[in-house]
Amino acid sequence: MGGYGDVKLLNDDGTRLDGRAIDEMRPVEIRAGVLPAADGSAYVKHGLNEAIVAVYGPMEAHPRRIQLQDQAVLDVRYNMAPFSTSDRIRPGFNRRSREISKVTAEALASVVLVERYPRSKIRVEIEILSAEAGTRCVGITAAAVALADAGIPMRDLIVGVAAGKVEDTVVLDLDKAEDNYGQADLPMGIMPATGEIAFMQMDGDLSMDELNTAIEYCFKGAADIYELQKAALKDRYDGGVSQ
Amino acid sequence: MGGYGDVKLLNDDGTRLDGRAIDEMRPVEIRAGVLPAADGSAYVKHGLNEAIVAVYGPMEAHPRRIQLQDQAVLDVRYNMAPFSTSDRIRPGFNRRSREISKVTAEALASVVLVERYPRSKIRVEIEILSAEAGTRCVGITAAAVALADAGIPMRDLIVGVAAGKVEDTVVLDLDKAEDNYGQADLPMGIMPATGEIAFMQMDGDLSMDELNTAIEYCFKGAADIYELQKAALKDRYDGGVSQ
Amino acid sequence: MGGYGDVKLLNDDGTRLDGRAIDEMRPVEIRAGVLPAADGSAYVKHGLNEAIVAVYGPMEAHPRRIQLQDQAVLDVRYNMAPFSTSDRIRPGFNRRSREISKVTAEALASVVLVERYPRSKIRVEIEILSAEAGTRCVGITAAAVALADAGIPMRDLIVGVAAGKVEDTVVLDLDKAEDNYGQADLPMGIMPATGEIAFMQMDGDLSMDELNTAIEYCFKGAADIYELQKAALKDRYDGGVSQ
Amino acid sequence: MSTQTVPQLLRQQLAILAESDQRIDGRGRWEMRDIDLEVGCLYNAEGSAKVTWGDTVIYAGVKFEIRTPYDDRPAQGSLMCGSELRPVAHRKYDPGPPSPESIELGRVVDRGIRESGCIDMANLCIVPGEKVWMVVLDIHVLSDGGNLFDAAGLAAIAALRNATVPAARFDVGEDYQLPVSLTPIMTTFTRVGGRLVYDANEEEELGGDERVSVTLGDTGAMHSMQKGLKGTFTPPELAEILDVAAEHCKNLRELVDSKVN
Amino acid sequence: MSTQTVPQLLRQQLAILAESDQRIDGRGRWEMRDIDLEVGCLYNAEGSAKVTWGDTVIYAGVKFEIRTPYDDRPAQGSLMCGSELRPVAHRKYDPGPPSPESIELGRVVDRGIRESGCIDMANLCIVPGEKVWMVVLDIHVLSDGGNLFDAAGLAAIAALRNATVPAARFDVGEDYQLPVSLTPIMTTFTRVGGRLVYDANEEEELGGDERVSVTLGDTGAMHSMQKGLKGTFTPPELAEILDVAAEHCKNLRELVDSKVN
Amino acid sequence: MSTQTVPQLLRQQLAILAESDQRIDGRGRWEMRDIDLEVGCLYNAEGSAKVTWGDTVIYAGVKFEIRTPYDDRPAQGSLMCGSELRPVAHRKYDPGPPSPESIELGRVVDRGIRESGCIDMANLCIVPGEKVWMVVLDIHVLSDGGNLFDAAGLAAIAALRNATVPAARFDVGEDYQLPVSLTPIMTTFTRVGGRLVYDANEEEELGGDERVSVTLGDTGAMHSMQKGLKGTFTPPELAEILDVAAEHCKNLRELVDSKVN
């Protein structure tokens, strides 16, 4: 987390600078099947974040040394487009994107039935087109839809959502200012149907009570996004490519 | 193309600064079989440009994933030696050399009978020792001779030659000043025997009439270089290594 | 070698700044079996230098193209830890460490019975934790012990030791000041039992007479280190992991 | 890559279709696929465009950086054009350093823009000899359904014409529209079934031969050309496609004009 | 990597042991292996620590560099934390560019230190706006016997608390102790045989599932968390391990205190 | 690389020849192959040389750059020496980052030049503390027919002695000859068929063992030595080859003298 303290992030009436309640999410919009070349794809707009995910596979895993004998490898790449942020980002991977790719892959491997496809590979390409705050969560939400759109069998969908702390108050779904000047950030990957956590990171400063509130908010937000995910997939099968 | 206009590139009598007529090439010198370790090789001096090309193969293409089932892969590298230009070039490939390598390989694949060597690889190493202007064309001219010297069967030799525009006049074979201050550059790879074009790039500003004139000049220049290519190969077989 | 001349490196009584005689080594300490995860390992402290070496293997050499049909490949890496020198070193290999890795591998391949393990690989990882002067020699001394600790059959142990020239005087085992301001450095890899030289580099300025003296000093130092190597291995087998 | 059987069957099919002047998706030889062009669609980009061209989807985004000018052009801004042919775009693309295909795409789009002189570089000077704007144009291919070159070229010029110089954010004055006075357009022809066709789709590229891309400016002059892939062509063939190119460039320029003001 | 047979047998064995609340090396579910901590052990480092944690051996070294401060924090020093998971540490590590495992380790250790606010960055200013100290902390893993995260976190904070700012050597004043006011401690739990255990060893990691790492500060607040590897957990499970974590953090903090003054 | 059968047969043949003091190309044990040396042969290099040594062909080129001097040597220029063992030179060389062989070649040539003190670095100062010349020497191997080290060393010193400092082009005075006062020469010996020979050719290297390279200066002192490849030697063997080296160095130094003025 960035600076602490001297930036005002809550209004006098307890609402946030953009008018949201402390447990209110930014608007979310989800579409499935947006990329013709992919086996599955999804677009998610969450606040001002925009992510597109393409899924390819299952396909033969090569080189052979990356194959797993009893399951598929999830080959996940999280990438920010050069024009996705205020200052241009140099193309290519950096340490941040590699870490996010790794933990995202591990989260997705927790829900995909990877045992069905031994020795194969499923490629998940997460492209962030516009970044506000919380892109790793948006990528997870979109990846789950794209995997389902590709017909990859999963135990459940997974939802990416974050809570945080600003002015000593726990809030749901940090926006950019809250992310820059807040006191803690807790991105989670939640399986709403089973109540499991497949992804979790945290930095900043949270007491145990604050942590519990933050987790509660995340589960609440995840339930709402889950409905949008299912609706997007239903639209896709009802209406063909919904581009 | 670089700057436009305020640099004088033509004399009052219509000749160029170095005395050439507008459709006259710089002097060209070609030798085959100059590198003992290579299967085939050639040296071309064109104006102040100097290129040496080594050819190795056909050989097994590895790793296997680069193999083509029905033809040989042409693995072409265009490389400028660090001391080949006025300012030293850092060793290693850059975007320019990778693009030239790619289009050169595609041009050569259009004349080599690659179908004769399925699953194999032919390496073509183009080294620019001194650069004036037009090195990609000199590399192509030398590569064709080196391939022939290596006994690789080809439909025809291919000649690299360029035309351009200076002071609103189309001219053959730009030298360095003309390249830096001219208005257009059109490098071509021509098969003189059949009149086909296997390589072509252009940048700058050319009307359709100017383009036609430029192409005509290139074909004229190619015919002359073609004779020098054949003579160099003949010398090689008559006289052994002509180093 | 660095500067010449104006730095005083010998005392008036002919001893060196740290009190050593000209043919006297810095203190050396050797332990075997210090890393639980490795198949063999060793720690060497030589003056203020500290090196740890891990050996893994013999194991299958992959990718297959690095396999040798009639012997094992010695895959040696010499690496300086970022905090091993006065100014922090950026992690990753550089030209110096690649050259040292290469010549060290070749020296070790001269004593290991590599013919016993065709198509396999033996990994030797040399980590310099603290560098004073002469780290490549310390790495060789430690690598020999680690290979023996791993049970890899060898013709003999090999000892790394250096001589040099300061103030026109040949001395054994340069320390940091002597290395920085001396006139020559001669690191050697010696097989004390047979009197063979498996590793040798030199830079600076040495007459033939000086060279002979330097070699003589190195052999003398090697004999002493050899005893410490054998004692460390004996301790290891007597006492188990001597960590 | 190593499976050459499908392309061989596909090549035969394309040759048979060509004999009766047909194409695999029913188009005429010089006919274009459906195109959709959106501009201003990316929140953090100073200029942006999304092109949906058949099954090809490409975004272009423009960002600005302040740089020291080049010594020989102290009062001129500069342009950098990158392309990313990332694995998102097709099953066939691998991760890793930029492929030759990716580099070629970026450089050909760059030359078409740069050589047309469409950007007024003198207008991008902040302090002569000290600070100038660098226009950074990034091409981001999301779905490769064939003819990336033309779709990328279209996204590039549309994003540039949509761009605003963010002077206020950098504390160097007021924002103003990037001055783009011309609209260079690229058209690409591919040999399919033995003859050159316009706007090849993915299958036609897979079973086709060489590609010729031409960028024409507002006056009809040529600003860049690039022959790629294995195969040859003749001067009369070039003349023929240049006529077709002129017509399509005019139509596509009108499309851009209709989307940006 | 490709041999999955051993892990399957190992997984079965671990599951059977878990049923009777046992572990493969005889420890209790929340029990730690033996630890040895040395500080000040590296000659050229300005601060250093060696942690031997079961079969895991890790060095941490601190160096200092003088840098220009960041624009938005002109009077504050900075911290850089790198980790090297080099092939020396285990048969399974390959040479080459930093692996995702290596990057994750460094970043998680970094966040635990950084987010705790334990280093007084204002105390690392030399000339405001011009020169500040950058603390460079390098984690060097020499033997991977499991639970690298906790061992690396312990080595990191011990090396920092052992560090001296080498002002004299850089000619900017007198040496002084790096001001580290807090002692964040990381604890890691791994699912083994179906339940979460503390401080998994190498075999338990090989046959286990997800890992949850938590860094707690001196007051018991959480400063960083990281879930890694395939697998899921529930909020009640998290609550349970947080209680265990608090106890271990307290003990390990006392160990650090006993070694540095 | 993986075909070890040819080298084994070759080794046997070389051993048999060695028994009767013969070499595979008919030379005597200490005999050199034919050499051709050209200087000043590269248009854009400030100094250059081409060495044809048996079937080995190497170019060396010298360029100059203006740099800030090192803090501890404010009035001294510097030298950088690179080598490129590119795939052009032999079927066995792959493209990619510099191989260990390539790096070793460059560093050994560099040490021979640098440690001899042959370049007057004080003469390469333009403005003390601000601007000095960096001499950049690039070794470019075009054909590897064996004994690259000696051929590269010869090309290097010949190119340096041929070099002109391009002060006029950089607007810092008049051109002048690079001051090179000494002529260090490298000689390399290889164990072939069990005994050391001078100037091994490609086959002898393929079927041989260790290599010992020695650079001797004008006064006969040794400036650098490098033992490479698998194999060992003894002090008496070293003494023997040093005598041979002295003789060859003298002859090669005369060759260089005859080509440069």
Short mmCIF file of C-alpha atoms in Angstrom, two decimals, chain B residues 1 4 64-65 67-71 94-96 98-99 102-103 106-107 109-111 114-115 136 155 183 186 191 195-208 211 215 219, chain D residues 1-4 8 81-83 94 98-104 106-108 111 115-116 211 214 216 219-235 238-239 242:
data_model
loop_
_atom_site.label_atom_id
_atom_site.label_comp_id
_atom_site.label_asym_id
_atom_site.label_seq_id
_atom_site.Cartn_x
_atom_site.Cartn_y
_atom_site.Cartn_z
CA MET B 1 13.95 8.11 -45.92
CA TYR B 4 13.87 16.06 -47.84
CA ARG B 64 12.49 -30.98 -34.49
CA ARG B 65 9.68 -28.46 -34.12
CA GLN B 67 11.23 -29.01 -39.30
CA LEU B 68 8.88 -28.77 -42.26
CA GLN B 69 7.57 -32.10 -43.52
CA ASP B 70 7.68 -31.24 -47.19
CA GLN B 71 10.58 -28.84 -47.57
CA ASN B 94 18.04 -5.89 -33.39
CA ARG B 95 14.58 -5.37 -34.86
CA ARG B 96 15.96 -4.14 -38.16
CA ARG B 98 15.51 -9.55 -37.70
CA GLU B 99 13.12 -8.08 -40.25
CA LYS B 102 13.00 -12.75 -42.36
CA VAL B 103 12.24 -11.17 -45.74
CA GLU B 106 11.46 -15.69 -47.74
CA ALA B 107 12.99 -14.30 -50.94
CA ALA B 109 13.01 -19.74 -50.30
CA SER B 110 11.25 -18.57 -53.45
CA VAL B 111 14.19 -19.62 -55.63
CA VAL B 114 13.42 -26.44 -50.92
CA GLU B 115 11.10 -29.34 -51.75
CA ARG B 136 20.26 -5.87 -47.71
CA ARG B 155 15.33 -22.25 -60.00
CA GLN B 183 12.85 10.86 -51.12
CA LEU B 186 12.95 0.66 -53.42
CA MET B 191 15.21 -13.24 -60.84
CA GLY B 195 11.54 -11.58 -64.66
CA GLU B 196 10.02 -12.45 -61.30
CA ILE B 197 10.26 -10.37 -58.14
CA ALA B 198 11.08 -12.39 -55.00
CA PHE B 199 11.92 -9.48 -52.69
CA MET B 200 10.54 -5.96 -52.54
CA GLN B 201 10.31 -3.23 -49.97
CA MET B 202 9.75 0.48 -50.36
CA ASP B 203 9.55 3.53 -48.25
CA GLY B 204 9.23 7.22 -48.96
CA ASP B 205 7.05 8.79 -51.60
CA LEU B 206 6.64 7.50 -55.16
CA SER B 207 3.95 8.18 -57.72
CA MET B 208 2.84 5.26 -59.86
CA LEU B 211 7.44 3.43 -59.32
CA ILE B 215 11.29 -0.99 -61.26
CA PHE B 219 15.62 -4.86 -63.73
CA MET D 1 3.81 -26.03 -37.76
CA SER D 2 5.04 -29.54 -38.32
CA THR D 3 1.70 -30.76 -39.62
CA GLN D 4 1.92 -30.00 -43.30
CA GLN D 8 -1.52 -29.43 -48.68
CA CYS D 81 5.47 2.08 -33.15
CA GLY D 82 5.39 -1.33 -31.49
CA SER D 83 3.36 -4.40 -32.21
CA ASP D 94 4.05 -18.81 -28.62
CA PRO D 98 8.96 -10.82 -30.17
CA SER D 99 8.82 -13.14 -33.17
CA PRO D 100 10.01 -12.07 -36.62
CA GLU D 101 6.32 -11.90 -37.62
CA SER D 102 5.61 -9.52 -34.77
CA ILE D 103 8.60 -7.34 -35.59
CA GLU D 104 7.73 -7.23 -39.29
CA GLY D 106 5.23 -3.37 -36.31
CA ARG D 107 7.88 -2.11 -38.69
CA VAL D 108 5.64 -2.21 -41.76
CA ARG D 111 6.85 2.82 -42.13
CA GLU D 115 6.82 7.82 -44.50
CA SER D 116 3.47 9.41 -45.28
CA ARG D 211 1.89 -11.38 -49.54
CA VAL D 214 1.08 -1.37 -50.09
CA LEU D 216 -1.08 4.65 -50.22
CA THR D 219 -2.95 11.73 -53.10
CA GLY D 220 -2.55 8.15 -54.28
CA ALA D 221 1.25 8.13 -53.90
CA MET D 222 2.88 5.05 -52.47
CA HIS D 223 4.55 5.41 -49.05
CA SER D 224 5.56 1.89 -48.25
CA MET D 225 5.55 -1.56 -49.71
CA GLN D 226 6.49 -4.93 -48.30
CA LYS D 227 6.65 -8.31 -49.99
CA GLY D 228 6.61 -11.14 -47.49
CA LEU D 229 6.52 -14.95 -47.39
CA LYS D 230 7.70 -17.45 -49.97
CA GLY D 231 6.65 -16.75 -53.54
CA THR D 232 7.22 -14.32 -56.38
CA PHE D 233 5.19 -11.94 -58.50
CA THR D 234 5.66 -10.03 -61.74
CA PRO D 235 5.49 -6.34 -62.60
CA LEU D 238 1.86 -5.52 -59.26
CA ALA D 239 0.24 -3.02 -61.59
CA LEU D 242 -2.16 -1.25 -57.31
#
